[in-house]
mmCIF file with all atom_site columns, C-alpha atoms in Angstrom:
data_model
loop_
_atom_site.group_PDB
_atom_site.id
_atom_site.type_symbol
_atom_site.label_atom_id
_atom_site.label_alt_id
_atom_site.label_comp_id
_atom_site.label_asym_id
_atom_site.label_entity_id
_atom_site.label_seq_id
_atom_site.pdbx_PDB_ins_code
_atom_site.Cartn_x
_atom_site.Cartn_y
_atom_site.Cartn_z
_atom_site.occupancy
_atom_site.B_iso_or_equiv
_atom_site.pdbx_formal_charge
_atom_site.auth_seq_id
_atom_site.auth_comp_id
_atom_site.auth_asym_id
_atom_site.auth_atom_id
_atom_site.pdbx_PDB_model_num
ATOM 1   C CA . UNK A 1 1   ? 71.312  86.039  73.403  1.00 62.00 ? 1   UNK A CA 1
ATOM 2   C CA . UNK A 1 2   ? 74.696  87.674  72.822  1.00 79.00 ? 2   UNK A CA 1
ATOM 3   C CA . UNK A 1 3   ? 76.123  89.597  75.756  1.00 91.00 ? 3   UNK A CA 1
ATOM 4   C CA . UNK A 1 4   ? 77.779  92.995  75.917  1.00 95.00 ? 4   UNK A CA 1
ATOM 5   C CA . UNK A 1 5   ? 80.882  93.052  73.729  1.00 96.00 ? 5   UNK A CA 1
ATOM 6   C CA . UNK A 1 6   ? 83.933  95.190  74.387  1.00 97.00 ? 6   UNK A CA 1
ATOM 7   C CA . UNK A 1 7   ? 87.222  95.671  72.594  1.00 96.00 ? 7   UNK A CA 1
ATOM 8   C CA . UNK A 1 8   ? 90.084  95.653  72.961  1.00 96.00 ? 8   UNK A CA 1
ATOM 9   C CA . UNK A 1 9   ? 90.372  93.449  76.037  1.00 95.00 ? 9   UNK A CA 1
ATOM 10  C CA . UNK A 1 10  ? 93.792  94.836  76.941  1.00 96.00 ? 10  UNK A CA 1
ATOM 11  C CA . UNK A 1 11  ? 95.636  98.010  76.030  1.00 97.00 ? 11  UNK A CA 1
ATOM 12  C CA . UNK A 1 12  ? 99.033  99.333  77.092  1.00 97.00 ? 12  UNK A CA 1
ATOM 13  C CA . UNK A 1 13  ? 99.969  102.909 76.220  1.00 97.00 ? 13  UNK A CA 1
ATOM 14  C CA . UNK A 1 14  ? 102.375 105.569 77.383  1.00 97.00 ? 14  UNK A CA 1
ATOM 15  C CA . UNK A 1 15  ? 101.176 108.657 79.204  1.00 96.00 ? 15  UNK A CA 1
ATOM 16  C CA . UNK A 1 16  ? 100.031 111.505 76.980  1.00 96.00 ? 16  UNK A CA 1
ATOM 17  C CA . UNK A 1 17  ? 98.964  109.044 74.268  1.00 97.00 ? 17  UNK A CA 1
ATOM 18  C CA . UNK A 1 18  ? 95.364  108.614 73.162  1.00 97.00 ? 18  UNK A CA 1
ATOM 19  C CA . UNK A 1 19  ? 93.219  105.503 73.418  1.00 98.00 ? 19  UNK A CA 1
ATOM 20  C CA . UNK A 1 20  ? 89.694  104.484 72.454  1.00 98.00 ? 20  UNK A CA 1
ATOM 21  C CA . UNK A 1 21  ? 87.455  101.699 73.695  1.00 97.00 ? 21  UNK A CA 1
ATOM 22  C CA . UNK A 1 22  ? 84.465  100.234 71.935  1.00 97.00 ? 22  UNK A CA 1
ATOM 23  C CA . UNK A 1 23  ? 81.262  98.738  73.326  1.00 97.00 ? 23  UNK A CA 1
ATOM 24  C CA . UNK A 1 24  ? 78.384  96.917  71.636  1.00 96.00 ? 24  UNK A CA 1
ATOM 25  C CA . UNK A 1 25  ? 75.444  96.517  74.045  1.00 96.00 ? 25  UNK A CA 1
ATOM 26  C CA . UNK A 1 26  ? 72.834  93.790  74.092  1.00 94.00 ? 26  UNK A CA 1
ATOM 27  C CA . UNK A 1 27  ? 70.403  94.224  71.220  1.00 93.00 ? 27  UNK A CA 1
ATOM 28  C CA . UNK A 1 28  ? 67.401  96.288  72.232  1.00 90.00 ? 28  UNK A CA 1
ATOM 29  C CA . UNK A 1 29  ? 69.005  97.790  75.329  1.00 92.00 ? 29  UNK A CA 1
ATOM 30  C CA . UNK A 1 30  ? 68.423  101.527 75.246  1.00 91.00 ? 30  UNK A CA 1
ATOM 31  C CA . UNK A 1 31  ? 70.590  102.403 78.226  1.00 91.00 ? 31  UNK A CA 1
ATOM 32  C CA . UNK A 1 32  ? 74.380  102.131 78.081  1.00 94.00 ? 32  UNK A CA 1
ATOM 33  C CA . UNK A 1 33  ? 76.868  102.802 80.864  1.00 94.00 ? 33  UNK A CA 1
ATOM 34  C CA . UNK A 1 34  ? 80.632  103.258 81.003  1.00 96.00 ? 34  UNK A CA 1
ATOM 35  C CA . UNK A 1 35  ? 82.341  102.543 84.317  1.00 96.00 ? 35  UNK A CA 1
ATOM 36  C CA . UNK A 1 36  ? 85.925  102.951 85.474  1.00 96.00 ? 36  UNK A CA 1
ATOM 37  C CA . UNK A 1 37  ? 87.174  100.355 87.959  1.00 94.00 ? 37  UNK A CA 1
ATOM 38  C CA . UNK A 1 38  ? 90.512  101.083 89.578  1.00 93.00 ? 38  UNK A CA 1
ATOM 39  C CA . UNK A 1 39  ? 92.267  98.091  91.115  1.00 90.00 ? 39  UNK A CA 1
ATOM 40  C CA . UNK A 1 40  ? 90.807  97.279  94.531  1.00 87.00 ? 40  UNK A CA 1
ATOM 41  C CA . UNK A 1 41  ? 87.782  99.531  94.137  1.00 90.00 ? 41  UNK A CA 1
ATOM 42  C CA . UNK A 1 42  ? 84.224  99.169  92.953  1.00 91.00 ? 42  UNK A CA 1
ATOM 43  C CA . UNK A 1 43  ? 83.233  100.460 89.512  1.00 93.00 ? 43  UNK A CA 1
ATOM 44  C CA . UNK A 1 44  ? 82.579  104.198 89.223  1.00 93.00 ? 44  UNK A CA 1
ATOM 45  C CA . UNK A 1 45  ? 80.043  105.449 86.701  1.00 92.00 ? 45  UNK A CA 1
ATOM 46  C CA . UNK A 1 46  ? 81.622  107.722 84.090  1.00 95.00 ? 46  UNK A CA 1
ATOM 47  C CA . UNK A 1 47  ? 78.726  108.276 81.727  1.00 94.00 ? 47  UNK A CA 1
ATOM 48  C CA . UNK A 1 48  ? 75.236  106.973 81.046  1.00 92.00 ? 48  UNK A CA 1
ATOM 49  C CA . UNK A 1 49  ? 73.435  107.129 77.710  1.00 92.00 ? 49  UNK A CA 1
ATOM 50  C CA . UNK A 1 50  ? 69.756  106.624 77.033  1.00 90.00 ? 50  UNK A CA 1
ATOM 51  C CA . UNK A 1 51  ? 69.534  105.868 73.321  1.00 87.00 ? 51  UNK A CA 1
ATOM 52  C CA . UNK A 1 52  ? 72.008  108.397 71.894  1.00 85.00 ? 52  UNK A CA 1
ATOM 53  C CA . UNK A 1 53  ? 71.489  111.072 74.561  1.00 91.00 ? 53  UNK A CA 1
ATOM 54  C CA . UNK A 1 54  ? 73.631  111.617 77.659  1.00 92.00 ? 54  UNK A CA 1
ATOM 55  C CA . UNK A 1 55  ? 71.704  111.117 80.920  1.00 87.00 ? 55  UNK A CA 1
ATOM 56  C CA . UNK A 1 56  ? 74.575  111.584 83.363  1.00 87.00 ? 56  UNK A CA 1
ATOM 57  C CA . UNK A 1 57  ? 78.226  112.487 82.791  1.00 91.00 ? 57  UNK A CA 1
ATOM 58  C CA . UNK A 1 58  ? 78.824  114.226 86.099  1.00 88.00 ? 58  UNK A CA 1
ATOM 59  C CA . UNK A 1 59  ? 81.835  112.057 86.963  1.00 90.00 ? 59  UNK A CA 1
ATOM 60  C CA . UNK A 1 60  ? 83.434  112.092 83.519  1.00 94.00 ? 60  UNK A CA 1
ATOM 61  C CA . UNK A 1 61  ? 86.737  114.058 83.467  1.00 94.00 ? 61  UNK A CA 1
ATOM 62  C CA . UNK A 1 62  ? 85.710  116.068 80.453  1.00 94.00 ? 62  UNK A CA 1
ATOM 63  C CA . UNK A 1 63  ? 89.093  117.677 79.922  1.00 95.00 ? 63  UNK A CA 1
ATOM 64  C CA . UNK A 1 64  ? 90.453  114.334 78.731  1.00 97.00 ? 64  UNK A CA 1
ATOM 65  C CA . UNK A 1 65  ? 87.588  111.830 78.464  1.00 97.00 ? 65  UNK A CA 1
ATOM 66  C CA . UNK A 1 66  ? 84.889  111.819 75.821  1.00 97.00 ? 66  UNK A CA 1
ATOM 67  C CA . UNK A 1 67  ? 82.219  109.345 74.843  1.00 97.00 ? 67  UNK A CA 1
ATOM 68  C CA . UNK A 1 68  ? 79.664  109.055 72.115  1.00 95.00 ? 68  UNK A CA 1
ATOM 69  C CA . UNK A 1 69  ? 76.823  106.815 71.051  1.00 94.00 ? 69  UNK A CA 1
ATOM 70  C CA . UNK A 1 70  ? 75.919  108.236 67.685  1.00 81.00 ? 70  UNK A CA 1
ATOM 71  C CA . UNK A 1 71  ? 73.228  105.826 66.480  1.00 85.00 ? 71  UNK A CA 1
ATOM 72  C CA . UNK A 1 72  ? 71.970  104.762 69.886  1.00 83.00 ? 72  UNK A CA 1
ATOM 73  C CA . UNK A 1 73  ? 73.685  101.378 69.649  1.00 92.00 ? 73  UNK A CA 1
ATOM 74  C CA . UNK A 1 74  ? 77.492  101.087 69.795  1.00 95.00 ? 74  UNK A CA 1
ATOM 75  C CA . UNK A 1 75  ? 79.515  103.447 71.930  1.00 97.00 ? 75  UNK A CA 1
ATOM 76  C CA . UNK A 1 76  ? 83.120  104.589 72.100  1.00 97.00 ? 76  UNK A CA 1
ATOM 77  C CA . UNK A 1 77  ? 84.998  106.007 75.079  1.00 98.00 ? 77  UNK A CA 1
ATOM 78  C CA . UNK A 1 78  ? 88.148  108.011 74.389  1.00 98.00 ? 78  UNK A CA 1
ATOM 79  C CA . UNK A 1 79  ? 90.931  109.268 76.598  1.00 97.00 ? 79  UNK A CA 1
ATOM 80  C CA . UNK A 1 80  ? 93.159  112.008 75.224  1.00 96.00 ? 80  UNK A CA 1
ATOM 81  C CA . UNK A 1 81  ? 95.782  112.461 76.613  1.00 96.00 ? 81  UNK A CA 1
ATOM 82  C CA . UNK A 1 82  ? 96.077  109.575 79.043  1.00 97.00 ? 82  UNK A CA 1
ATOM 83  C CA . UNK A 1 83  ? 97.553  109.941 82.526  1.00 97.00 ? 83  UNK A CA 1
ATOM 84  C CA . UNK A 1 84  ? 99.084  107.321 84.779  1.00 97.00 ? 84  UNK A CA 1
ATOM 85  C CA . UNK A 1 85  ? 96.030  107.429 87.068  1.00 96.00 ? 85  UNK A CA 1
ATOM 86  C CA . UNK A 1 86  ? 93.805  106.362 84.172  1.00 97.00 ? 86  UNK A CA 1
ATOM 87  C CA . UNK A 1 87  ? 95.126  102.813 84.523  1.00 97.00 ? 87  UNK A CA 1
ATOM 88  C CA . UNK A 1 88  ? 92.001  100.804 85.276  1.00 96.00 ? 88  UNK A CA 1
ATOM 89  C CA . UNK A 1 89  ? 89.453  98.411  83.843  1.00 95.00 ? 89  UNK A CA 1
ATOM 90  C CA . UNK A 1 90  ? 86.821  100.165 81.758  1.00 97.00 ? 90  UNK A CA 1
ATOM 91  C CA . UNK A 1 91  ? 83.502  98.351  81.927  1.00 96.00 ? 91  UNK A CA 1
ATOM 92  C CA . UNK A 1 92  ? 80.560  98.814  79.629  1.00 97.00 ? 92  UNK A CA 1
ATOM 93  C CA . UNK A 1 93  ? 77.066  97.774  80.701  1.00 95.00 ? 93  UNK A CA 1
ATOM 94  C CA . UNK A 1 94  ? 73.632  97.959  79.166  1.00 94.00 ? 94  UNK A CA 1
ATOM 95  C CA . UNK A 1 95  ? 70.062  97.672  80.349  1.00 90.00 ? 95  UNK A CA 1
ATOM 96  C CA . UNK A 1 96  ? 66.571  98.056  79.045  1.00 87.00 ? 96  UNK A CA 1
ATOM 97  C CA . UNK A 1 97  ? 65.158  101.583 79.095  1.00 72.00 ? 97  UNK A CA 1
ATOM 98  C CA . UNK A 1 98  ? 65.480  102.928 82.613  1.00 62.00 ? 98  UNK A CA 1
ATOM 99  C CA . UNK A 1 99  ? 62.660  104.851 84.184  1.00 61.00 ? 99  UNK A CA 1
ATOM 100 C CA . UNK A 1 100 ? 63.393  107.177 87.066  1.00 56.00 ? 100 UNK A CA 1
ATOM 101 C CA . UNK A 1 101 ? 63.391  105.054 90.200  1.00 52.00 ? 101 UNK A CA 1
ATOM 102 C CA . UNK A 1 102 ? 63.183  101.740 88.350  1.00 58.00 ? 102 UNK A CA 1
ATOM 103 C CA . UNK A 1 103 ? 65.414  98.756  88.994  1.00 61.00 ? 103 UNK A CA 1
ATOM 104 C CA . UNK A 1 104 ? 66.544  97.542  85.610  1.00 73.00 ? 104 UNK A CA 1
ATOM 105 C CA . UNK A 1 105 ? 69.336  94.997  85.800  1.00 81.00 ? 105 UNK A CA 1
ATOM 106 C CA . UNK A 1 106 ? 72.604  95.985  84.156  1.00 87.00 ? 106 UNK A CA 1
ATOM 107 C CA . UNK A 1 107 ? 74.460  93.447  82.015  1.00 91.00 ? 107 UNK A CA 1
ATOM 108 C CA . UNK A 1 108 ? 78.214  93.937  81.951  1.00 93.00 ? 108 UNK A CA 1
ATOM 109 C CA . UNK A 1 109 ? 80.825  93.314  79.301  1.00 95.00 ? 109 UNK A CA 1
ATOM 110 C CA . UNK A 1 110 ? 84.209  91.711  80.111  1.00 93.00 ? 110 UNK A CA 1
ATOM 111 C CA . UNK A 1 111 ? 85.940  95.086  80.334  1.00 95.00 ? 111 UNK A CA 1
ATOM 112 C CA . UNK A 1 112 ? 89.039  96.633  78.800  1.00 96.00 ? 112 UNK A CA 1
ATOM 113 C CA . UNK A 1 113 ? 92.123  96.631  81.002  1.00 95.00 ? 113 UNK A CA 1
ATOM 114 C CA . UNK A 1 114 ? 94.136  99.805  80.368  1.00 97.00 ? 114 UNK A CA 1
ATOM 115 C CA . UNK A 1 115 ? 97.708  100.215 81.558  1.00 97.00 ? 115 UNK A CA 1
ATOM 116 C CA . UNK A 1 116 ? 99.291  103.651 81.225  1.00 97.00 ? 116 UNK A CA 1
ATOM 117 C CA . UNK A 1 117 ? 103.086 103.649 81.529  1.00 96.00 ? 117 UNK A CA 1
ATOM 118 C CA . UNK B 2 1   ? 84.123  108.661 101.022 1.00 51.00 ? 1   UNK B CA 1
ATOM 119 C CA . UNK B 2 2   ? 82.246  105.663 99.749  1.00 70.00 ? 2   UNK B CA 1
ATOM 120 C CA . UNK B 2 3   ? 78.478  105.923 99.674  1.00 85.00 ? 3   UNK B CA 1
ATOM 121 C CA . UNK B 2 4   ? 78.330  102.152 100.105 1.00 91.00 ? 4   UNK B CA 1
ATOM 122 C CA . UNK B 2 5   ? 80.607  100.382 102.549 1.00 94.00 ? 5   UNK B CA 1
ATOM 123 C CA . UNK B 2 6   ? 81.304  96.665  102.478 1.00 96.00 ? 6   UNK B CA 1
ATOM 124 C CA . UNK B 2 7   ? 82.717  94.410  105.159 1.00 96.00 ? 7   UNK B CA 1
ATOM 125 C CA . UNK B 2 8   ? 84.897  92.561  105.394 1.00 97.00 ? 8   UNK B CA 1
ATOM 126 C CA . UNK B 2 9   ? 87.285  93.881  102.770 1.00 95.00 ? 9   UNK B CA 1
ATOM 127 C CA . UNK B 2 10  ? 88.595  90.379  102.187 1.00 96.00 ? 10  UNK B CA 1
ATOM 128 C CA . UNK B 2 11  ? 87.783  86.930  103.482 1.00 96.00 ? 11  UNK B CA 1
ATOM 129 C CA . UNK B 2 12  ? 89.546  83.584  103.375 1.00 97.00 ? 12  UNK B CA 1
ATOM 130 C CA . UNK B 2 13  ? 87.505  80.553  104.370 1.00 97.00 ? 13  UNK B CA 1
ATOM 131 C CA . UNK B 2 14  ? 87.917  76.815  104.268 1.00 97.00 ? 14  UNK B CA 1
ATOM 132 C CA . UNK B 2 15  ? 85.719  74.942  101.814 1.00 97.00 ? 15  UNK B CA 1
ATOM 133 C CA . UNK B 2 16  ? 82.441  73.967  103.428 1.00 96.00 ? 16  UNK B CA 1
ATOM 134 C CA . UNK B 2 17  ? 82.302  76.916  105.819 1.00 97.00 ? 17  UNK B CA 1
ATOM 135 C CA . UNK B 2 18  ? 79.526  79.485  105.907 1.00 97.00 ? 18  UNK B CA 1
ATOM 136 C CA . UNK B 2 19  ? 80.234  83.177  105.485 1.00 97.00 ? 19  UNK B CA 1
ATOM 137 C CA . UNK B 2 20  ? 78.496  86.557  105.449 1.00 97.00 ? 20  UNK B CA 1
ATOM 138 C CA . UNK B 2 21  ? 79.327  89.751  103.581 1.00 98.00 ? 21  UNK B CA 1
ATOM 139 C CA . UNK B 2 22  ? 77.710  93.049  104.546 1.00 96.00 ? 22  UNK B CA 1
ATOM 140 C CA . UNK B 2 23  ? 76.860  96.149  102.567 1.00 95.00 ? 23  UNK B CA 1
ATOM 141 C CA . UNK B 2 24  ? 75.929  99.334  104.442 1.00 93.00 ? 24  UNK B CA 1
ATOM 142 C CA . UNK B 2 25  ? 74.695  102.744 103.365 1.00 89.00 ? 25  UNK B CA 1
ATOM 143 C CA . UNK B 2 26  ? 74.094  105.889 105.389 1.00 81.00 ? 26  UNK B CA 1
ATOM 144 C CA . UNK B 2 27  ? 71.151  106.694 103.129 1.00 81.00 ? 27  UNK B CA 1
ATOM 145 C CA . UNK B 2 28  ? 68.029  104.840 102.098 1.00 77.00 ? 28  UNK B CA 1
ATOM 146 C CA . UNK B 2 29  ? 68.632  102.274 99.412  1.00 77.00 ? 29  UNK B CA 1
ATOM 147 C CA . UNK B 2 30  ? 66.341  102.164 96.397  1.00 76.00 ? 30  UNK B CA 1
ATOM 148 C CA . UNK B 2 31  ? 67.094  98.753  94.995  1.00 82.00 ? 31  UNK B CA 1
ATOM 149 C CA . UNK B 2 32  ? 70.126  96.788  96.159  1.00 88.00 ? 32  UNK B CA 1
ATOM 150 C CA . UNK B 2 33  ? 71.993  94.578  93.737  1.00 91.00 ? 33  UNK B CA 1
ATOM 151 C CA . UNK B 2 34  ? 74.632  91.953  94.385  1.00 95.00 ? 34  UNK B CA 1
ATOM 152 C CA . UNK B 2 35  ? 77.195  91.156  91.713  1.00 95.00 ? 35  UNK B CA 1
ATOM 153 C CA . UNK B 2 36  ? 80.127  88.756  91.544  1.00 96.00 ? 36  UNK B CA 1
ATOM 154 C CA . UNK B 2 37  ? 83.309  89.515  89.629  1.00 94.00 ? 37  UNK B CA 1
ATOM 155 C CA . UNK B 2 38  ? 86.122  87.158  88.766  1.00 88.00 ? 38  UNK B CA 1
ATOM 156 C CA . UNK B 2 39  ? 89.568  88.494  87.963  1.00 78.00 ? 39  UNK B CA 1
ATOM 157 C CA . UNK B 2 40  ? 89.749  89.890  84.454  1.00 72.00 ? 40  UNK B CA 1
ATOM 158 C CA . UNK B 2 41  ? 86.037  89.519  83.863  1.00 79.00 ? 41  UNK B CA 1
ATOM 159 C CA . UNK B 2 42  ? 82.937  91.635  83.975  1.00 86.00 ? 42  UNK B CA 1
ATOM 160 C CA . UNK B 2 43  ? 80.303  91.609  86.702  1.00 92.00 ? 43  UNK B CA 1
ATOM 161 C CA . UNK B 2 44  ? 77.808  88.795  86.951  1.00 91.00 ? 44  UNK B CA 1
ATOM 162 C CA . UNK B 2 45  ? 74.400  89.636  88.398  1.00 90.00 ? 45  UNK B CA 1
ATOM 163 C CA . UNK B 2 46  ? 73.449  87.542  91.434  1.00 93.00 ? 46  UNK B CA 1
ATOM 164 C CA . UNK B 2 47  ? 70.232  89.028  92.784  1.00 90.00 ? 47  UNK B CA 1
ATOM 165 C CA . UNK B 2 48  ? 68.279  92.186  93.406  1.00 90.00 ? 48  UNK B CA 1
ATOM 166 C CA . UNK B 2 49  ? 66.389  93.269  96.516  1.00 89.00 ? 49  UNK B CA 1
ATOM 167 C CA . UNK B 2 50  ? 63.821  96.019  96.492  1.00 83.00 ? 50  UNK B CA 1
ATOM 168 C CA . UNK B 2 51  ? 61.793  95.997  99.667  1.00 80.00 ? 51  UNK B CA 1
ATOM 169 C CA . UNK B 2 52  ? 62.854  96.238  103.274 1.00 81.00 ? 52  UNK B CA 1
ATOM 170 C CA . UNK B 2 53  ? 62.835  92.788  104.832 1.00 85.00 ? 53  UNK B CA 1
ATOM 171 C CA . UNK B 2 54  ? 63.087  91.068  101.475 1.00 89.00 ? 54  UNK B CA 1
ATOM 172 C CA . UNK B 2 55  ? 65.141  87.897  101.258 1.00 92.00 ? 55  UNK B CA 1
ATOM 173 C CA . UNK B 2 56  ? 66.162  85.988  98.143  1.00 93.00 ? 56  UNK B CA 1
ATOM 174 C CA . UNK B 2 57  ? 68.108  82.784  97.613  1.00 93.00 ? 57  UNK B CA 1
ATOM 175 C CA . UNK B 2 58  ? 69.862  81.234  94.668  1.00 88.00 ? 58  UNK B CA 1
ATOM 176 C CA . UNK B 2 59  ? 71.541  77.881  95.148  1.00 89.00 ? 59  UNK B CA 1
ATOM 177 C CA . UNK B 2 60  ? 73.679  78.363  98.260  1.00 94.00 ? 60  UNK B CA 1
ATOM 178 C CA . UNK B 2 61  ? 73.608  82.164  98.290  1.00 96.00 ? 61  UNK B CA 1
ATOM 179 C CA . UNK B 2 62  ? 71.030  84.141  100.291 1.00 97.00 ? 62  UNK B CA 1
ATOM 180 C CA . UNK B 2 63  ? 70.702  87.918  100.385 1.00 96.00 ? 63  UNK B CA 1
ATOM 181 C CA . UNK B 2 64  ? 68.617  90.053  102.719 1.00 94.00 ? 64  UNK B CA 1
ATOM 182 C CA . UNK B 2 65  ? 67.692  93.724  102.786 1.00 92.00 ? 65  UNK B CA 1
ATOM 183 C CA . UNK B 2 66  ? 67.040  95.068  106.266 1.00 88.00 ? 66  UNK B CA 1
ATOM 184 C CA . UNK B 2 67  ? 63.817  96.740  107.390 1.00 70.00 ? 67  UNK B CA 1
ATOM 185 C CA . UNK B 2 68  ? 65.220  100.221 107.245 1.00 77.00 ? 68  UNK B CA 1
ATOM 186 C CA . UNK B 2 69  ? 66.608  99.554  103.752 1.00 70.00 ? 69  UNK B CA 1
ATOM 187 C CA . UNK B 2 70  ? 70.036  100.744 104.654 1.00 88.00 ? 70  UNK B CA 1
ATOM 188 C CA . UNK B 2 71  ? 71.912  97.462  104.903 1.00 91.00 ? 71  UNK B CA 1
ATOM 189 C CA . UNK B 2 72  ? 72.106  94.195  103.056 1.00 94.00 ? 72  UNK B CA 1
ATOM 190 C CA . UNK B 2 73  ? 73.849  90.938  103.830 1.00 96.00 ? 73  UNK B CA 1
ATOM 191 C CA . UNK B 2 74  ? 74.960  88.156  101.511 1.00 97.00 ? 74  UNK B CA 1
ATOM 192 C CA . UNK B 2 75  ? 75.284  84.736  103.075 1.00 97.00 ? 75  UNK B CA 1
ATOM 193 C CA . UNK B 2 76  ? 76.970  81.738  101.456 1.00 97.00 ? 76  UNK B CA 1
ATOM 194 C CA . UNK B 2 77  ? 76.285  78.321  102.918 1.00 97.00 ? 77  UNK B CA 1
ATOM 195 C CA . UNK B 2 78  ? 78.819  75.493  102.620 1.00 96.00 ? 78  UNK B CA 1
ATOM 196 C CA . UNK B 2 79  ? 81.243  77.520  100.494 1.00 96.00 ? 79  UNK B CA 1
ATOM 197 C CA . UNK B 2 80  ? 82.989  75.980  97.497  1.00 96.00 ? 80  UNK B CA 1
ATOM 198 C CA . UNK B 2 81  ? 86.073  77.061  95.517  1.00 95.00 ? 81  UNK B CA 1
ATOM 199 C CA . UNK B 2 82  ? 83.705  78.160  92.746  1.00 94.00 ? 82  UNK B CA 1
ATOM 200 C CA . UNK B 2 83  ? 82.379  80.856  95.104  1.00 96.00 ? 83  UNK B CA 1
ATOM 201 C CA . UNK B 2 84  ? 85.740  82.614  95.090  1.00 96.00 ? 84  UNK B CA 1
ATOM 202 C CA . UNK B 2 85  ? 85.788  86.087  93.587  1.00 96.00 ? 85  UNK B CA 1
ATOM 203 C CA . UNK B 2 86  ? 84.924  89.684  94.395  1.00 96.00 ? 86  UNK B CA 1
ATOM 204 C CA . UNK B 2 87  ? 81.406  90.370  95.638  1.00 97.00 ? 87  UNK B CA 1
ATOM 205 C CA . UNK B 2 88  ? 80.107  93.845  94.940  1.00 96.00 ? 88  UNK B CA 1
ATOM 206 C CA . UNK B 2 89  ? 76.948  95.482  96.161  1.00 95.00 ? 89  UNK B CA 1
ATOM 207 C CA . UNK B 2 90  ? 75.411  98.235  94.088  1.00 92.00 ? 90  UNK B CA 1
ATOM 208 C CA . UNK B 2 91  ? 72.458  100.484 94.700  1.00 88.00 ? 91  UNK B CA 1
ATOM 209 C CA . UNK B 2 92  ? 70.583  103.624 93.898  1.00 79.00 ? 92  UNK B CA 1
ATOM 210 C CA . UNK B 2 93  ? 71.130  105.761 96.986  1.00 74.00 ? 93  UNK B CA 1
ATOM 211 C CA . UNK B 2 94  ? 68.526  108.407 96.324  1.00 67.00 ? 94  UNK B CA 1
ATOM 212 C CA . UNK B 2 95  ? 65.336  108.024 94.325  1.00 62.00 ? 95  UNK B CA 1
ATOM 213 C CA . UNK B 2 96  ? 66.077  108.401 90.645  1.00 58.00 ? 96  UNK B CA 1
ATOM 214 C CA . UNK B 2 97  ? 69.813  108.827 91.058  1.00 63.00 ? 97  UNK B CA 1
ATOM 215 C CA . UNK B 2 98  ? 72.318  106.670 89.330  1.00 66.00 ? 98  UNK B CA 1
ATOM 216 C CA . UNK B 2 99  ? 74.053  103.582 90.431  1.00 78.00 ? 99  UNK B CA 1
ATOM 217 C CA . UNK B 2 100 ? 76.905  103.417 92.944  1.00 88.00 ? 100 UNK B CA 1
ATOM 218 C CA . UNK B 2 101 ? 78.967  100.391 93.881  1.00 93.00 ? 101 UNK B CA 1
ATOM 219 C CA . UNK B 2 102 ? 80.618  99.374  97.102  1.00 94.00 ? 102 UNK B CA 1
ATOM 220 C CA . UNK B 2 103 ? 84.371  98.707  97.109  1.00 94.00 ? 103 UNK B CA 1
ATOM 221 C CA . UNK B 2 104 ? 83.904  94.948  96.992  1.00 95.00 ? 104 UNK B CA 1
ATOM 222 C CA . UNK B 2 105 ? 84.737  92.000  99.222  1.00 96.00 ? 105 UNK B CA 1
ATOM 223 C CA . UNK B 2 106 ? 87.393  89.602  97.958  1.00 96.00 ? 106 UNK B CA 1
ATOM 224 C CA . UNK B 2 107 ? 86.526  86.008  98.852  1.00 97.00 ? 107 UNK B CA 1
ATOM 225 C CA . UNK B 2 108 ? 88.990  83.123  98.709  1.00 96.00 ? 108 UNK B CA 1
ATOM 226 C CA . UNK B 2 109 ? 87.846  79.572  99.412  1.00 96.00 ? 109 UNK B CA 1
ATOM 227 C CA . UNK B 2 110 ? 90.569  77.089  100.286 1.00 95.00 ? 110 UNK B CA 1
ATOM 228 C CA . UNK B 2 111 ? 90.019  73.486  99.147  1.00 90.00 ? 111 UNK B CA 1
#
């Protein structure tokens, strides 16, 4: 079974530029997550999709971050414009359909390491 | 402040030694997960604990969830260099709410 795919693996941009990350979840996984992991910290959930609908985006900085999952499969996360503090690893994860209170395991991709200069 | 705290923040042990990593929450945990992360890679699932008092083992790694479901420990027996990495606990803090992670414990195992 193929795992969660992410691209690019690394990206270096200057502040105020735009950047987009792509994620392809495990086939059949309805739930998709984007996390931001700043160096030395645990991952922080940015947005969660269930199929192509947003379940939780309470921690997404909506003035500069956007995400979509148009067909309920692949997803893109965009930052426009980027700030220095956006330097982090952006992790995508997927799981089977999550019921409220259930414990579905999340499978993580390798992440995209973003450096903003 | 972190909803999940981990201790220690980092740990350096000699190969063959035992070690314990703790994960603590001020709120009831609804499902506690342990993950391992190597530098530059994604998170690898280790095990999940659901019930207070539950204990699970995989190879030389044992995890427990305490009776009050507010703390978990991860114990590695006879550590090896392959155990090196960052160990992260994750959990649902309140019923139905989304996942939060602890800050991680960085483990180094000296050969």
